[in-house]
Amino acid sequence: MSNNNRTFVLGIDGVPHSFLMERFSKGEMPAFAKLCRENTVQRMNSVYPTVSSVAWTTFATGKNPAEHNIFGFVDRTPNPFQIKIPTDSDRKAKAIWRELSEQGKSVIVINVPITYPPEEVNG
């Protein structure tokens, strides 16, 4: 028996749900509007701080910043004081694509902040 259930997540970073709905109601972006009408579109709340690297890591892990260890695009390390750019290696929680890969599911991850260096996934 084949299971054809698939999930596709398209995140449009920094674009309010209300902005898209307004454009769709004016007949703008008809192909994207059709895609949204035929599928599920959800308004989402963000996390604090409302920074893309933090929000995407929270989405990917289901954990808050204190649990996943990503607090922004730039961190500071003490003694000696240095600026550090966090990477996937700094993340302290598994991303959903890792969990799904370990369950034998096929996944594709494209252009998500804080995913360098890329993890091996089943896909």
Short mmCIF file of N, CA and C in Angstrom, two decimals:
data_model
loop_
_atom_site.label_atom_id
_atom_site.label_comp_id
_atom_site.label_asym_id
_atom_site.label_seq_id
_atom_site.Cartn_x
_atom_site.Cartn_y
_atom_site.Cartn_z
N MET A 1 0.85 -1.18 0.00
CA MET A 1 0.00 0.00 0.00
C MET A 1 0.90 1.24 0.00
N SER A 2 0.62 2.15 -0.87
CA SER A 2 1.40 3.37 -1.00
C SER A 2 0.75 4.51 -0.22
N ASN A 3 1.58 5.30 0.44
CA ASN A 3 1.09 6.47 1.15
C ASN A 3 1.55 7.71 0.39
N ASN A 4 0.64 8.42 -0.22
CA ASN A 4 0.99 9.60 -1.02
C ASN A 4 0.76 10.91 -0.28
N ASN A 5 0.61 10.85 1.04
CA ASN A 5 0.45 12.08 1.80
C ASN A 5 1.74 12.88 1.75
N ARG A 6 1.63 14.11 1.35
CA ARG A 6 2.81 14.97 1.27
C ARG A 6 2.49 16.31 1.90
N THR A 7 3.52 16.93 2.43
CA THR A 7 3.39 18.26 3.00
C THR A 7 4.42 19.16 2.34
N PHE A 8 3.99 20.35 1.96
CA PHE A 8 4.88 21.34 1.38
C PHE A 8 4.73 22.61 2.19
N VAL A 9 5.83 23.16 2.66
CA VAL A 9 5.79 24.39 3.43
C VAL A 9 6.52 25.46 2.62
N LEU A 10 5.83 26.55 2.35
CA LEU A 10 6.43 27.70 1.68
C LEU A 10 6.33 28.86 2.65
N GLY A 11 7.44 29.30 3.15
CA GLY A 11 7.46 30.45 4.05
C GLY A 11 7.90 31.68 3.29
N ILE A 12 7.10 32.72 3.34
CA ILE A 12 7.46 33.97 2.69
C ILE A 12 7.87 34.92 3.80
N ASP A 13 9.14 34.95 4.04
CA ASP A 13 9.71 35.66 5.18
C ASP A 13 9.42 37.16 5.12
N GLY A 14 8.83 37.68 6.17
CA GLY A 14 8.61 39.11 6.30
C GLY A 14 7.38 39.64 5.57
N VAL A 15 6.56 38.78 5.01
CA VAL A 15 5.37 39.23 4.30
C VAL A 15 4.15 38.93 5.16
N PRO A 16 3.45 39.94 5.62
CA PRO A 16 2.26 39.71 6.45
C PRO A 16 1.15 39.00 5.67
N HIS A 17 0.45 38.13 6.36
CA HIS A 17 -0.70 37.41 5.81
C HIS A 17 -1.70 38.41 5.24
N SER A 18 -1.95 39.50 5.97
CA SER A 18 -2.92 40.51 5.53
C SER A 18 -2.51 41.14 4.21
N PHE A 19 -1.22 41.32 3.99
CA PHE A 19 -0.72 41.89 2.74
C PHE A 19 -1.08 40.96 1.57
N LEU A 20 -0.83 39.65 1.75
CA LEU A 20 -1.16 38.70 0.68
C LEU A 20 -2.66 38.67 0.41
N MET A 21 -3.45 38.59 1.48
CA MET A 21 -4.90 38.52 1.30
C MET A 21 -5.43 39.76 0.59
N GLU A 22 -4.87 40.91 0.89
CA GLU A 22 -5.29 42.15 0.23
C GLU A 22 -4.94 42.11 -1.26
N ARG A 23 -3.73 41.64 -1.57
CA ARG A 23 -3.33 41.53 -2.97
C ARG A 23 -4.23 40.55 -3.73
N PHE A 24 -4.51 39.42 -3.08
CA PHE A 24 -5.36 38.41 -3.73
C PHE A 24 -6.75 38.98 -4.00
N SER A 25 -7.30 39.73 -3.04
CA SER A 25 -8.65 40.28 -3.21
C SER A 25 -8.71 41.31 -4.34
N LYS A 26 -7.57 41.90 -4.68
CA LYS A 26 -7.50 42.86 -5.78
C LYS A 26 -7.19 42.19 -7.11
N GLY A 27 -7.10 40.86 -7.10
CA GLY A 27 -6.82 40.14 -8.34
C GLY A 27 -5.36 40.10 -8.71
N GLU A 28 -4.50 40.53 -7.82
CA GLU A 28 -3.07 40.50 -8.08
C GLU A 28 -2.51 39.12 -7.74
N MET A 29 -1.42 38.76 -8.34
CA MET A 29 -0.73 37.48 -8.14
C MET A 29 -1.69 36.30 -8.31
N PRO A 30 -2.36 36.19 -9.45
CA PRO A 30 -3.41 35.17 -9.62
C PRO A 30 -2.92 33.74 -9.45
N ALA A 31 -1.73 33.41 -9.92
CA ALA A 31 -1.25 32.03 -9.79
C ALA A 31 -0.99 31.68 -8.33
N PHE A 32 -0.40 32.61 -7.60
CA PHE A 32 -0.13 32.37 -6.18
C PHE A 32 -1.45 32.33 -5.39
N ALA A 33 -2.37 33.20 -5.75
CA ALA A 33 -3.69 33.21 -5.10
C ALA A 33 -4.40 31.87 -5.31
N LYS A 34 -4.31 31.33 -6.51
CA LYS A 34 -4.93 30.03 -6.81
C LYS A 34 -4.28 28.93 -5.96
N LEU A 35 -2.97 28.94 -5.88
CA LEU A 35 -2.26 27.95 -5.06
C LEU A 35 -2.72 28.02 -3.61
N CYS A 36 -2.88 29.22 -3.11
CA CYS A 36 -3.33 29.40 -1.72
C CYS A 36 -4.79 28.98 -1.53
N ARG A 37 -5.64 29.30 -2.51
CA ARG A 37 -7.05 28.91 -2.43
C ARG A 37 -7.22 27.39 -2.42
N GLU A 38 -6.41 26.70 -3.19
CA GLU A 38 -6.54 25.25 -3.34
C GLU A 38 -5.85 24.47 -2.22
N ASN A 39 -5.16 25.16 -1.35
CA ASN A 39 -4.42 24.51 -0.26
C ASN A 39 -4.71 25.23 1.05
N THR A 40 -3.89 25.01 2.02
CA THR A 40 -4.09 25.64 3.32
C THR A 40 -3.10 26.77 3.51
N VAL A 41 -3.59 27.94 3.83
CA VAL A 41 -2.76 29.10 4.12
C VAL A 41 -3.06 29.51 5.55
N GLN A 42 -2.02 29.69 6.34
CA GLN A 42 -2.21 30.02 7.74
C GLN A 42 -1.46 31.28 8.13
N ARG A 43 -2.10 32.10 8.91
CA ARG A 43 -1.43 33.24 9.55
C ARG A 43 -0.65 32.67 10.73
N MET A 44 0.57 33.11 10.91
CA MET A 44 1.39 32.61 12.02
C MET A 44 1.88 33.75 12.89
N ASN A 45 1.99 33.48 14.15
CA ASN A 45 2.66 34.42 15.06
C ASN A 45 4.14 34.11 15.06
N SER A 46 4.94 35.10 15.35
CA SER A 46 6.38 34.89 15.39
C SER A 46 6.84 34.71 16.83
N VAL A 47 8.12 34.60 17.01
CA VAL A 47 8.74 34.47 18.32
C VAL A 47 9.48 35.76 18.63
N TYR A 48 9.97 35.85 19.84
CA TYR A 48 10.81 37.00 20.23
C TYR A 48 12.21 36.51 20.45
N PRO A 49 13.20 37.15 19.89
CA PRO A 49 13.09 38.32 19.03
C PRO A 49 12.57 37.93 17.65
N THR A 50 11.85 38.86 17.03
CA THR A 50 11.26 38.60 15.72
C THR A 50 12.32 38.82 14.64
N VAL A 51 13.26 37.90 14.60
CA VAL A 51 14.37 37.91 13.65
C VAL A 51 14.27 36.62 12.85
N SER A 52 14.48 36.69 11.56
CA SER A 52 14.29 35.53 10.69
C SER A 52 15.04 34.30 11.15
N SER A 53 16.30 34.45 11.53
CA SER A 53 17.09 33.28 11.94
C SER A 53 16.48 32.61 13.16
N VAL A 54 15.96 33.38 14.08
CA VAL A 54 15.33 32.84 15.29
C VAL A 54 13.98 32.22 14.94
N ALA A 55 13.18 32.92 14.16
CA ALA A 55 11.85 32.42 13.81
C ALA A 55 11.93 31.13 13.01
N TRP A 56 12.80 31.06 12.02
CA TRP A 56 12.93 29.85 11.23
C TRP A 56 13.45 28.67 12.06
N THR A 57 14.38 28.94 12.96
CA THR A 57 14.89 27.86 13.80
C THR A 57 13.81 27.38 14.75
N THR A 58 13.00 28.29 15.27
CA THR A 58 11.88 27.90 16.13
C THR A 58 10.87 27.08 15.34
N PHE A 59 10.55 27.51 14.13
CA PHE A 59 9.65 26.73 13.27
C PHE A 59 10.21 25.34 13.02
N ALA A 60 11.50 25.27 12.68
CA ALA A 60 12.11 23.99 12.30
C ALA A 60 12.24 23.01 13.46
N THR A 61 12.40 23.53 14.68
CA THR A 61 12.64 22.66 15.83
C THR A 61 11.44 22.51 16.75
N GLY A 62 10.51 23.47 16.70
CA GLY A 62 9.40 23.45 17.64
C GLY A 62 9.83 23.87 19.04
N LYS A 63 11.01 24.46 19.15
CA LYS A 63 11.57 24.88 20.44
C LYS A 63 11.73 26.40 20.47
N ASN A 64 11.77 26.96 21.67
CA ASN A 64 12.00 28.40 21.77
C ASN A 64 13.51 28.68 21.72
N PRO A 65 13.91 29.95 21.58
CA PRO A 65 15.33 30.26 21.45
C PRO A 65 16.21 29.72 22.59
N ALA A 66 15.69 29.73 23.81
CA ALA A 66 16.49 29.21 24.93
C ALA A 66 16.76 27.71 24.76
N GLU A 67 15.86 27.01 24.08
CA GLU A 67 16.03 25.57 23.88
C GLU A 67 16.84 25.25 22.62
N HIS A 68 16.72 26.07 21.57
CA HIS A 68 17.47 25.75 20.34
C HIS A 68 18.77 26.53 20.20
N ASN A 69 18.98 27.57 20.99
CA ASN A 69 20.26 28.29 21.07
C ASN A 69 20.57 29.24 19.91
N ILE A 70 19.57 29.61 19.13
CA ILE A 70 19.79 30.60 18.07
C ILE A 70 19.04 31.86 18.49
N PHE A 71 19.77 32.97 18.59
CA PHE A 71 19.20 34.22 19.11
C PHE A 71 19.26 35.36 18.11
N GLY A 72 19.84 35.15 16.94
CA GLY A 72 19.93 36.19 15.94
C GLY A 72 20.90 35.78 14.85
N PHE A 73 21.19 36.72 13.95
CA PHE A 73 22.15 36.46 12.88
C PHE A 73 23.58 36.68 13.34
N VAL A 74 23.74 37.38 14.46
CA VAL A 74 25.09 37.65 14.98
C VAL A 74 25.06 37.44 16.49
N ASP A 75 26.03 36.70 17.00
CA ASP A 75 26.19 36.52 18.44
C ASP A 75 27.53 37.10 18.86
N ARG A 76 27.69 37.27 20.15
CA ARG A 76 28.96 37.75 20.70
C ARG A 76 29.49 36.69 21.66
N THR A 77 30.76 36.46 21.59
CA THR A 77 31.38 35.53 22.54
C THR A 77 32.30 36.34 23.45
N PRO A 78 32.32 36.02 24.75
CA PRO A 78 33.18 36.76 25.68
C PRO A 78 34.59 36.15 25.74
N ASN A 79 35.51 36.95 26.21
CA ASN A 79 36.82 36.50 26.67
C ASN A 79 37.57 35.61 25.70
N PRO A 80 38.11 36.07 24.63
CA PRO A 80 38.08 37.46 24.19
C PRO A 80 36.77 37.76 23.45
N PHE A 81 36.34 39.01 23.57
CA PHE A 81 35.12 39.45 22.92
C PHE A 81 35.27 39.29 21.41
N GLN A 82 34.34 38.56 20.81
CA GLN A 82 34.35 38.38 19.35
C GLN A 82 32.92 38.33 18.84
N ILE A 83 32.78 38.66 17.58
CA ILE A 83 31.49 38.53 16.92
C ILE A 83 31.48 37.16 16.24
N LYS A 84 30.36 36.46 16.36
CA LYS A 84 30.24 35.12 15.79
C LYS A 84 28.93 35.03 15.02
N ILE A 85 28.98 34.44 13.86
CA ILE A 85 27.77 34.20 13.08
C ILE A 85 27.32 32.76 13.37
N PRO A 86 26.14 32.58 13.97
CA PRO A 86 25.70 31.23 14.30
C PRO A 86 25.40 30.41 13.05
N THR A 87 25.66 29.12 13.14
CA THR A 87 25.40 28.20 12.04
C THR A 87 24.55 27.04 12.57
N ASP A 88 24.25 26.12 11.68
CA ASP A 88 23.50 24.93 12.06
C ASP A 88 24.20 24.17 13.19
N SER A 89 25.51 24.24 13.23
CA SER A 89 26.28 23.55 14.28
C SER A 89 25.98 24.10 15.67
N ASP A 90 25.50 25.34 15.75
CA ASP A 90 25.18 25.97 17.04
C ASP A 90 23.77 25.60 17.52
N ARG A 91 22.94 25.09 16.63
CA ARG A 91 21.58 24.73 17.00
C ARG A 91 21.60 23.52 17.92
N LYS A 92 20.87 23.60 19.04
CA LYS A 92 20.88 22.55 20.06
C LYS A 92 19.65 21.65 20.03
N ALA A 93 18.82 21.78 19.02
CA ALA A 93 17.62 20.94 18.91
C ALA A 93 17.52 20.42 17.48
N LYS A 94 16.95 19.25 17.34
CA LYS A 94 16.78 18.64 16.02
C LYS A 94 15.73 19.39 15.22
N ALA A 95 16.03 19.57 13.95
CA ALA A 95 15.05 20.17 13.04
C ALA A 95 14.08 19.08 12.57
N ILE A 96 12.91 19.52 12.14
CA ILE A 96 11.88 18.59 11.69
C ILE A 96 12.38 17.71 10.54
N TRP A 97 13.24 18.25 9.67
CA TRP A 97 13.74 17.44 8.56
C TRP A 97 14.66 16.33 9.05
N ARG A 98 15.35 16.53 10.16
CA ARG A 98 16.18 15.48 10.75
C ARG A 98 15.27 14.40 11.33
N GLU A 99 14.25 14.83 12.08
CA GLU A 99 13.30 13.88 12.67
C GLU A 99 12.63 13.04 11.58
N LEU A 100 12.17 13.69 10.52
CA LEU A 100 11.51 12.97 9.43
C LEU A 100 12.47 12.04 8.70
N SER A 101 13.70 12.48 8.48
CA SER A 101 14.71 11.64 7.84
C SER A 101 14.97 10.38 8.66
N GLU A 102 15.05 10.55 9.98
CA GLU A 102 15.29 9.40 10.85
C GLU A 102 14.13 8.41 10.83
N GLN A 103 12.94 8.90 10.46
CA GLN A 103 11.77 8.03 10.34
C GLN A 103 11.64 7.44 8.92
N GLY A 104 12.64 7.71 8.07
CA GLY A 104 12.62 7.16 6.72
C GLY A 104 11.83 7.99 5.73
N LYS A 105 11.38 9.16 6.13
CA LYS A 105 10.63 10.04 5.22
C LYS A 105 11.61 10.79 4.33
N SER A 106 11.18 11.08 3.12
CA SER A 106 12.00 11.84 2.19
C SER A 106 11.70 13.32 2.38
N VAL A 107 12.73 14.13 2.49
CA VAL A 107 12.56 15.57 2.71
C VAL A 107 13.48 16.37 1.80
N ILE A 108 13.07 17.59 1.53
CA ILE A 108 13.90 18.54 0.80
C ILE A 108 13.83 19.85 1.58
N VAL A 109 14.97 20.45 1.82
CA VAL A 109 15.04 21.73 2.54
C VAL A 109 15.77 22.71 1.64
N ILE A 110 15.13 23.82 1.34
CA ILE A 110 15.73 24.81 0.44
C ILE A 110 15.67 26.19 1.08
N ASN A 111 16.82 26.83 1.17
CA ASN A 111 16.93 28.24 1.53
C ASN A 111 16.29 28.61 2.87
N VAL A 112 16.62 27.86 3.90
CA VAL A 112 16.15 28.16 5.25
C VAL A 112 17.33 28.74 6.03
N PRO A 113 17.17 29.89 6.68
CA PRO A 113 18.28 30.46 7.45
C PRO A 113 18.80 29.50 8.53
N ILE A 114 20.04 29.62 8.82
CA ILE A 114 20.76 28.84 9.84
C ILE A 114 20.72 27.34 9.51
N THR A 115 20.95 27.01 8.25
CA THR A 115 21.06 25.60 7.86
C THR A 115 22.41 25.30 7.23
N TYR A 116 23.39 26.17 7.48
CA TYR A 116 24.74 25.91 7.01
C TYR A 116 25.60 25.53 8.21
N PRO A 117 26.41 24.52 8.14
CA PRO A 117 26.55 23.60 7.00
C PRO A 117 25.33 22.69 6.91
N PRO A 118 24.97 22.30 5.69
CA PRO A 118 23.74 21.50 5.53
C PRO A 118 23.87 20.12 6.16
N GLU A 119 22.78 19.68 6.76
CA GLU A 119 22.72 18.34 7.32
C GLU A 119 22.41 17.36 6.20
N GLU A 120 22.86 16.14 6.34
CA GLU A 120 22.42 15.11 5.41
C GLU A 120 20.99 14.76 5.75
N VAL A 121 20.16 14.67 4.73
CA VAL A 121 18.76 14.29 4.93
C VAL A 121 18.41 13.18 3.96
N ASN A 122 17.33 12.51 4.25
CA ASN A 122 16.83 11.48 3.36
C ASN A 122 16.00 12.17 2.28
N GLY A 123 16.64 12.55 1.20
CA GLY A 123 15.91 13.25 0.15
C GLY A 123 16.83 13.89 -0.83
#
